[in-house]
Every structure is written in C-alpha cells, then in structure tokens.
mmCIF file of C-alpha atoms in Angstrom:
data_model
loop_
_atom_site.group_PDB
_atom_site.id
_atom_site.type_symbol
_atom_site.label_atom_id
_atom_site.label_comp_id
_atom_site.label_asym_id
_atom_site.label_seq_id
_atom_site.Cartn_x
_atom_site.Cartn_y
_atom_site.Cartn_z
ATOM 1 C CA UNK A 571 70.990 -108.847 -11.633
ATOM 2 C CA UNK A 572 73.959 -111.501 -10.652
ATOM 3 C CA UNK A 573 75.851 -109.929 -13.501
ATOM 4 C CA UNK A 574 75.586 -106.129 -12.913
ATOM 5 C CA UNK A 575 76.039 -106.420 -8.966
ATOM 6 C CA UNK A 576 80.117 -107.418 -10.054
ATOM 7 C CA UNK A 577 79.969 -104.514 -13.096
ATOM 8 C CA UNK A 578 79.026 -102.051 -10.548
ATOM 9 C CA UNK A 579 81.245 -102.981 -8.047
ATOM 10 C CA UNK A 580 84.334 -103.573 -10.204
ATOM 11 C CA UNK A 581 83.831 -100.196 -11.770
ATOM 12 C CA UNK A 582 84.081 -98.595 -8.499
ATOM 13 C CA UNK A 583 86.602 -100.387 -7.172
ATOM 14 C CA UNK A 584 85.220 -102.202 -4.702
ATOM 15 C CA UNK A 585 86.561 -105.637 -5.428
ATOM 16 C CA UNK A 586 88.679 -107.196 -2.217
ATOM 17 C CA UNK A 587 87.119 -104.076 0.070
ATOM 18 C CA UNK A 588 84.864 -104.641 3.117
ATOM 19 C CA UNK A 589 81.633 -103.093 2.590
ATOM 20 C CA UNK A 590 78.878 -102.401 5.452
ATOM 21 C CA UNK A 591 75.312 -103.008 3.712
ATOM 22 C CA UNK A 592 72.403 -101.644 4.471
ATOM 23 C CA UNK A 593 69.581 -103.131 2.636
ATOM 24 C CA UNK A 594 65.608 -103.887 0.919
ATOM 25 C CA UNK A 595 65.643 -106.761 -0.755
ATOM 26 C CA UNK A 596 62.388 -105.971 -1.821
ATOM 27 C CA UNK A 597 64.279 -102.339 -3.946
ATOM 28 C CA UNK A 598 65.768 -104.675 -6.033
ATOM 29 C CA UNK A 599 62.391 -106.450 -7.553
ATOM 30 C CA UNK A 600 62.335 -110.162 -8.528
ATOM 31 C CA UNK A 601 65.711 -111.731 -8.490
ATOM 32 C CA UNK A 602 66.716 -115.456 -9.093
ATOM 33 C CA UNK A 603 68.365 -116.317 -6.330
ATOM 34 C CA UNK A 604 66.915 -114.216 -3.801
ATOM 35 C CA UNK A 605 68.763 -113.146 -1.294
ATOM 36 C CA UNK A 606 72.280 -115.529 -1.361
ATOM 37 C CA UNK A 607 72.650 -114.413 -5.663
ATOM 38 C CA UNK A 608 73.749 -110.296 -4.152
ATOM 39 C CA UNK A 609 75.540 -111.882 -1.148
ATOM 40 C CA UNK A 610 77.711 -114.170 -3.791
ATOM 41 C CA UNK A 611 77.629 -111.300 -6.368
ATOM 42 C CA UNK A 612 80.099 -109.541 -3.513
ATOM 43 C CA UNK A 613 81.304 -112.335 -1.749
ATOM 44 C CA UNK A 614 82.877 -113.944 -5.355
ATOM 45 C CA UNK A 615 84.864 -110.414 -5.868
ATOM 46 C CA UNK A 616 86.328 -111.167 -1.949
ATOM 47 C CA UNK A 617 84.392 -108.499 -0.295
ATOM 48 C CA UNK A 618 83.894 -108.634 3.304
ATOM 49 C CA UNK A 619 80.046 -107.655 3.455
ATOM 50 C CA UNK A 620 79.432 -106.534 7.065
ATOM 51 C CA UNK A 621 75.817 -105.649 8.111
ATOM 52 C CA UNK A 622 73.713 -104.500 11.088
ATOM 53 C CA UNK A 623 72.032 -108.100 12.837
ATOM 54 C CA UNK A 624 69.761 -105.949 15.717
ATOM 55 C CA UNK A 625 68.036 -108.312 18.386
ATOM 56 C CA UNK A 626 65.886 -106.190 21.150
ATOM 57 C CA UNK A 627 64.330 -109.341 22.078
ATOM 58 C CA UNK A 628 68.226 -109.797 24.280
ATOM 59 C CA UNK A 629 66.737 -106.617 26.809
ATOM 60 C CA UNK A 630 67.058 -106.838 29.818
ATOM 61 C CA UNK A 631 65.120 -105.008 32.617
ATOM 62 C CA UNK A 632 67.688 -101.860 33.777
ATOM 63 C CA UNK A 633 69.152 -102.262 37.909
ATOM 64 C CA UNK A 634 67.984 -99.756 40.160
ATOM 65 C CA UNK A 635 70.970 -98.183 40.411
ATOM 66 C CA UNK A 636 71.957 -98.377 36.747
ATOM 67 C CA UNK A 637 68.886 -95.531 35.703
ATOM 68 C CA UNK A 638 71.286 -92.862 34.393
ATOM 69 C CA UNK A 639 70.012 -88.972 33.801
ATOM 70 C CA UNK A 640 69.402 -88.455 30.081
ATOM 71 C CA UNK A 641 69.474 -91.686 28.821
ATOM 72 C CA UNK A 642 66.450 -91.703 26.206
ATOM 73 C CA UNK A 643 64.552 -94.244 28.561
ATOM 74 C CA UNK A 644 62.388 -91.604 29.995
ATOM 75 C CA UNK A 645 61.271 -93.047 33.603
ATOM 76 C CA UNK A 646 62.374 -96.180 32.238
ATOM 77 C CA UNK A 647 58.369 -97.667 33.418
ATOM 78 C CA UNK A 648 58.714 -99.480 29.408
ATOM 79 C CA UNK A 649 62.242 -101.271 30.871
ATOM 80 C CA UNK A 650 61.556 -102.107 35.073
ATOM 81 C CA UNK A 651 58.876 -104.693 33.734
ATOM 82 C CA UNK A 652 61.580 -106.678 31.632
ATOM 83 C CA UNK A 653 61.536 -109.982 33.190
ATOM 84 C CA UNK A 654 62.933 -111.662 29.789
ATOM 85 C CA UNK A 655 65.603 -114.069 30.425
ATOM 86 C CA UNK A 656 67.042 -114.630 27.420
ATOM 87 C CA UNK A 657 71.068 -114.922 26.812
ATOM 88 C CA UNK A 658 72.868 -114.390 23.563
ATOM 89 C CA UNK A 659 75.486 -115.872 22.463
ATOM 90 C CA UNK A 660 77.177 -115.491 19.354
ATOM 91 C CA UNK A 661 75.807 -118.925 17.669
ATOM 92 C CA UNK A 662 72.363 -117.556 18.351
ATOM 93 C CA UNK A 663 70.592 -116.384 14.535
ATOM 94 C CA UNK A 664 68.024 -114.595 15.824
ATOM 95 C CA UNK A 665 67.382 -111.497 14.192
ATOM 96 C CA UNK A 666 64.545 -108.181 14.276
ATOM 97 C CA UNK A 667 62.461 -108.954 11.290
ATOM 98 C CA UNK A 668 62.925 -105.057 10.135
ATOM 99 C CA UNK A 669 66.727 -106.020 9.617
ATOM 100 C CA UNK A 670 65.684 -107.255 7.002
ATOM 101 C CA UNK A 671 66.282 -110.548 4.590
ATOM 102 C CA UNK A 672 70.087 -110.006 3.530
ATOM 103 C CA UNK A 673 70.835 -109.746 6.775
ATOM 104 C CA UNK A 674 69.081 -112.297 7.894
ATOM 105 C CA UNK A 675 70.023 -114.554 4.984
ATOM 106 C CA UNK A 676 73.648 -113.460 6.114
ATOM 107 C CA UNK A 677 73.518 -114.448 9.382
ATOM 108 C CA UNK A 678 72.560 -117.862 8.553
ATOM 109 C CA UNK A 679 75.692 -118.696 5.813
ATOM 110 C CA UNK A 680 78.187 -120.602 6.537
ATOM 111 C CA UNK A 681 81.047 -118.833 7.819
ATOM 112 C CA UNK A 682 79.759 -115.893 9.028
ATOM 113 C CA UNK A 683 80.692 -114.393 11.870
ATOM 114 C CA UNK A 684 78.209 -112.532 14.674
ATOM 115 C CA UNK A 685 79.397 -110.023 17.254
ATOM 116 C CA UNK A 686 79.514 -110.329 20.912
ATOM 117 C CA UNK A 687 76.262 -107.647 21.212
ATOM 118 C CA UNK A 688 73.226 -109.348 22.859
ATOM 119 C CA UNK A 689 71.431 -106.005 21.542
ATOM 120 C CA UNK A 690 73.302 -104.472 18.921
ATOM 121 C CA UNK A 691 75.768 -107.190 16.890
ATOM 122 C CA UNK A 692 77.005 -106.874 13.683
ATOM 123 C CA UNK A 693 77.748 -109.958 11.699
ATOM 124 C CA UNK A 694 80.333 -110.397 9.003
ATOM 125 C CA UNK A 695 81.069 -113.016 6.499
ATOM 126 C CA UNK A 696 84.261 -113.135 3.967
ATOM 127 C CA UNK A 697 87.813 -112.751 4.056
ATOM 128 C CA UNK A 698 88.117 -110.210 6.781
ATOM 129 C CA UNK A 699 85.045 -111.614 8.195
ATOM 130 C CA UNK A 700 87.116 -111.817 12.047
ATOM 131 C CA UNK A 701 88.914 -108.546 11.708
ATOM 132 C CA UNK A 702 86.262 -106.425 11.671
ATOM 133 C CA UNK A 703 84.047 -108.479 14.046
ATOM 134 C CA UNK A 704 86.904 -109.064 16.628
ATOM 135 C CA UNK A 705 87.052 -105.501 17.880
ATOM 136 C CA UNK A 706 82.713 -105.228 19.321
ATOM 137 C CA UNK A 707 82.062 -106.121 22.886
ATOM 138 C CA UNK A 708 79.165 -104.237 24.568
ATOM 139 C CA UNK A 709 80.711 -101.275 25.815
ATOM 140 C CA UNK A 710 82.712 -100.911 22.049
ATOM 141 C CA UNK A 711 79.239 -101.725 20.051
ATOM 142 C CA UNK A 712 79.898 -99.607 16.219
ATOM 143 C CA UNK A 713 83.613 -101.540 16.544
ATOM 144 C CA UNK A 714 83.116 -103.401 13.563
ATOM 145 C CA UNK A 715 82.819 -99.565 12.168
ATOM 146 C CA UNK A 716 86.230 -98.554 13.661
ATOM 147 C CA UNK A 717 87.841 -101.045 12.125
ATOM 148 C CA UNK A 718 85.904 -100.694 8.772
ATOM 149 C CA UNK A 719 87.137 -96.806 9.003
ATOM 150 C CA UNK A 720 91.066 -98.585 9.565
ATOM 151 C CA UNK A 721 90.595 -100.959 6.710
ATOM 152 C CA UNK A 722 89.532 -98.345 4.202
ATOM 153 C CA UNK A 723 85.570 -99.501 3.659
ATOM 154 C CA UNK A 724 82.780 -97.920 2.376
ATOM 155 C CA UNK A 725 79.063 -97.968 3.047
ATOM 156 C CA UNK A 726 76.034 -98.801 0.677
ATOM 157 C CA UNK A 727 72.455 -97.987 0.845
ATOM 158 C CA UNK A 728 70.406 -100.579 -1.174
ATOM 159 C CA UNK A 729 66.906 -98.662 -1.641
ATOM 160 C CA UNK A 730 67.165 -97.403 1.716
ATOM 161 C CA UNK A 731 67.723 -93.743 3.318
ATOM 162 C CA UNK A 732 70.236 -92.768 5.703
ATOM 163 C CA UNK A 733 67.530 -93.474 8.276
ATOM 164 C CA UNK A 734 69.248 -96.847 7.846
ATOM 165 C CA UNK A 735 73.480 -95.762 8.247
ATOM 166 C CA UNK A 736 74.171 -96.890 11.184
ATOM 167 C CA UNK A 737 78.186 -94.908 10.511
ATOM 168 C CA UNK A 738 75.976 -92.081 11.533
ATOM 169 C CA UNK A 739 75.547 -92.796 15.772
ATOM 170 C CA UNK A 740 79.042 -93.893 15.232
ATOM 171 C CA UNK A 741 79.568 -90.066 14.303
ATOM 172 C CA UNK A 742 77.245 -88.718 17.001
ATOM 173 C CA UNK A 743 79.862 -91.040 19.601
ATOM 174 C CA UNK A 744 83.486 -89.029 17.520
ATOM 175 C CA UNK A 745 81.155 -85.733 17.533
ATOM 176 C CA UNK A 746 81.424 -86.045 21.662
ATOM 177 C CA UNK A 747 77.633 -87.479 22.506
ATOM 178 C CA UNK A 748 77.765 -90.392 25.048
ATOM 179 C CA UNK A 749 75.818 -94.022 23.707
ATOM 180 C CA UNK A 750 72.338 -94.548 25.231
ATOM 181 C CA UNK A 751 73.131 -96.998 27.626
ATOM 182 C CA UNK A 752 70.467 -100.714 27.978
ATOM 183 C CA UNK A 753 70.665 -103.710 30.428
ATOM 184 C CA UNK A 754 70.536 -107.030 29.094
ATOM 185 C CA UNK A 755 71.825 -111.061 30.357
ATOM 186 C CA UNK A 756 76.008 -112.462 29.413
ATOM 187 C CA UNK A 757 76.520 -115.827 29.635
ATOM 188 C CA UNK A 758 76.394 -115.995 33.097
ATOM 189 C CA UNK A 759 72.981 -114.945 33.440
ATOM 190 C CA UNK A 760 73.611 -111.874 35.069
ATOM 191 C CA UNK A 761 72.265 -108.549 33.836
ATOM 192 C CA UNK A 762 75.082 -105.760 32.414
ATOM 193 C CA UNK A 763 75.038 -102.985 30.617
ATOM 194 C CA UNK A 764 75.651 -102.166 27.382
ATOM 195 C CA UNK A 765 76.261 -99.326 24.924
ATOM 196 C CA UNK A 766 73.452 -98.573 22.468
ATOM 197 C CA UNK A 767 72.286 -95.959 19.574
ATOM 198 C CA UNK A 768 69.101 -93.695 19.365
ATOM 199 C CA UNK A 769 66.518 -92.399 17.294
ATOM 200 C CA UNK A 770 67.390 -92.521 13.172
ATOM 201 C CA UNK A 771 64.186 -91.068 11.647
ATOM 202 C CA UNK A 772 66.422 -87.617 11.297
ATOM 203 C CA UNK A 773 69.227 -88.972 9.828
ATOM 204 C CA UNK A 774 67.360 -87.989 6.431
ATOM 205 C CA UNK A 775 68.402 -83.930 7.327
ATOM 206 C CA UNK A 776 72.374 -85.442 5.978
ATOM 207 C CA UNK A 777 71.143 -85.783 2.881
ATOM 208 C CA UNK A 778 72.540 -81.960 1.120
ATOM 209 C CA UNK A 779 75.323 -81.958 3.479
ATOM 210 C CA UNK A 780 77.022 -85.485 2.048
ATOM 211 C CA UNK A 781 75.890 -85.359 -1.299
ATOM 212 C CA UNK A 782 79.187 -84.018 -2.570
ATOM 213 C CA UNK A 783 80.600 -87.385 -1.490
ATOM 214 C CA UNK A 784 78.078 -89.513 -2.134
ATOM 215 C CA UNK A 785 77.940 -91.885 -4.872
ATOM 216 C CA UNK A 786 74.532 -92.168 -6.524
ATOM 217 C CA UNK A 787 74.401 -95.372 -9.270
ATOM 218 C CA UNK A 788 71.388 -97.536 -10.262
ATOM 219 C CA UNK A 789 71.458 -101.313 -10.182
ATOM 220 C CA UNK A 790 68.925 -103.426 -11.977
ATOM 221 C CA UNK A 791 65.625 -101.645 -10.084
ATOM 222 C CA UNK A 792 67.837 -100.732 -6.743
ATOM 223 C CA UNK A 793 69.027 -97.400 -6.223
ATOM 224 C CA UNK A 794 72.032 -97.199 -3.931
ATOM 225 C CA UNK A 795 74.040 -95.163 -2.599
ATOM 226 C CA UNK A 796 77.686 -95.362 -1.457
ATOM 227 C CA UNK A 797 79.941 -93.252 0.617
ATOM 228 C CA UNK A 798 83.663 -93.878 1.326
ATOM 229 C CA UNK A 799 83.264 -94.474 5.530
ATOM 230 C CA UNK A 800 86.308 -91.836 6.494
ATOM 231 C CA UNK A 801 84.723 -89.345 4.832
ATOM 232 C CA UNK A 802 81.933 -89.333 5.510
ATOM 233 C CA UNK A 803 82.738 -89.657 9.607
ATOM 234 C CA UNK A 804 84.722 -86.253 9.237
ATOM 235 C CA UNK A 805 81.852 -84.434 7.557
ATOM 236 C CA UNK A 806 78.881 -85.773 9.398
ATOM 237 C CA UNK A 807 80.370 -85.192 13.116
ATOM 238 C CA UNK A 808 81.629 -81.561 12.010
ATOM 239 C CA UNK A 809 78.513 -81.422 10.877
ATOM 240 C CA UNK A 810 76.723 -82.351 14.489
ATOM 241 C CA UNK A 811 78.805 -80.110 16.271
ATOM 242 C CA UNK A 812 78.325 -77.092 14.570
ATOM 243 C CA UNK A 813 73.963 -77.850 14.761
ATOM 244 C CA UNK A 814 73.462 -80.831 17.296
ATOM 245 C CA UNK A 815 69.932 -80.553 16.466
ATOM 246 C CA UNK A 816 70.584 -82.297 12.871
ATOM 247 C CA UNK A 817 70.518 -85.155 14.294
ATOM 248 C CA UNK A 818 66.887 -84.771 15.634
ATOM 249 C CA UNK A 819 63.785 -86.393 14.260
ATOM 250 C CA UNK A 820 60.842 -84.226 13.460
ATOM 251 C CA UNK A 821 58.600 -84.715 16.550
ATOM 252 C CA UNK A 822 59.697 -82.454 19.367
ATOM 253 C CA UNK A 823 58.698 -84.663 22.048
ATOM 254 C CA UNK A 824 61.039 -87.632 20.771
ATOM 255 C CA UNK A 825 63.159 -88.462 24.718
ATOM 256 C CA UNK A 826 66.292 -90.168 22.515
ATOM 257 C CA UNK A 827 66.869 -87.360 20.791
ATOM 258 C CA UNK A 828 66.097 -85.096 23.368
ATOM 259 C CA UNK A 829 68.251 -86.902 25.430
ATOM 260 C CA UNK A 830 71.111 -86.994 22.196
ATOM 261 C CA UNK A 831 71.536 -83.580 21.800
ATOM 262 C CA UNK A 832 71.803 -82.677 25.457
ATOM 263 C CA UNK A 833 75.135 -84.935 25.320
ATOM 264 C CA UNK A 834 73.324 -88.085 26.251
ATOM 265 C CA UNK A 835 73.467 -90.494 29.149
ATOM 266 C CA UNK A 836 75.172 -88.681 32.674
ATOM 267 C CA UNK A 837 77.751 -91.174 34.186
ATOM 268 C CA UNK A 838 76.796 -92.837 37.178
#
C-alpha cells in the first residue's frame, strides 16, 4: 500500500502539490502503519496535505440581536440554550469524530498548522502549510480553499463521495450565496459570529456535471476521485447559478437547504 500511493501521485503529476483530502481510512482495508503510512506517502513526495478538522463542540448561543433571517436555523431553538463556554485555540487537538482518522492523525502530528476558525477549521501539514492556513479566520472560513486555487491544488476523495467535498460550499459562495452564520467564543471569551457551510447531502447531484474533470483511480481497495480545484469551482458555481436546486438534499423540509437556495442569510 505504501508503494502504490506514491506511484499514483507520480503518475498523476501530484508530487510537490497541495492536496485537499477527504478520506475514509476504512476504504483501504488493512494498512500497515495505518493513517500515518498514508499521510507519509504524500509528505515523502513534498505534497502539502489540507484536511477539514471541524469541531462543533465550540458552538455558542447566538446573541439575540444577531439572529439573522434565512440562516438555516429556523427559530434558533436548538441554539439558544447552548451554554457551552469552551474557547477554541489553534493549539487544541479537539476534532469531531466523524471527521475521520486521517484528519485526526494529522491534527496530532508535529508541524501541523490549524486554521483560526473555532467551528470549521482546516489543518495543513507540509511545505505550504502556513501559506494555506494563514488565510483562514472566523469570517473567511474557506480561505485555505481559496489559497488552494491560487497554488494550483487538487482535491482527492479517498473512499468517500461528493457529500464530503467542502469545495462545493465554496462554489456556493462563489455563485453568490451568503454563507450561514454561527457563534463561538473568541480567545477573550466574547461571543463572535463565524461563517460556516450548510447541508451537503445533495452534493451527489454534481456527479454527472463533474465527471468530465474527474480522474477515477483505484489505490489498493480504496476508490479515489481526483479533481483539479480551479475547473471544479468553475463548473460547480455555474451549475448552481443555472439551477440553485442542485445543492438541495432529498429532504424537502431541510431548513439549511431551503435557506441556501434562497441565497442564505440576510445581513443585519
């Protein structure tokens, strides 16, 4: 397994490039050395790895004067009783379990750099890590992905579907939608408003649209889908402009999808 990943990256021209990974370790079957073997296969080729390391434990209750309309929150009843006072710092290794083993492993590695976003942080490791991550802050949640475009990066889905592809949320923003707002504590303990994405359960609808710019490869037991970031965003944002419903999940009552299709929150 360790040899097949470098061979794949070399054949696809990916050495030295930044890559955003969305991963399922289980998709590989048994791998000697586990997640670290897969991660080091990229790092040994001077790739920089970018992964989402979201942490919803840092949610705070929304101030009454910041409860925006069309914000994917309904009447805010699920948020107003949140009295959690956890304070996020970029040094913390707290991450939601559903992010997966590979992002969690990277978050615990020496030299990793975590973005300054209490809920939807990205973490990078490798030569371009600081350059990628420095763009992220609470009101620029997808800064690392925007920098990934500038650096001619790519995205790799390793055993997961388009529902995991955070870049499609950036495509929503580029298509003119306002991102949803949530709340967390800053380093001083004050409640701040932060940008977040919405529902991604409908992103499978982009499968056909993105097929022409997708490279499908098999690495061991894991099925990979590789997409260059810039053309991906160009195609996806145009598709959203032409058919806003394309991002909607299969639940007609999904508040986040309904509000996103309408354009997202209305600013105060």
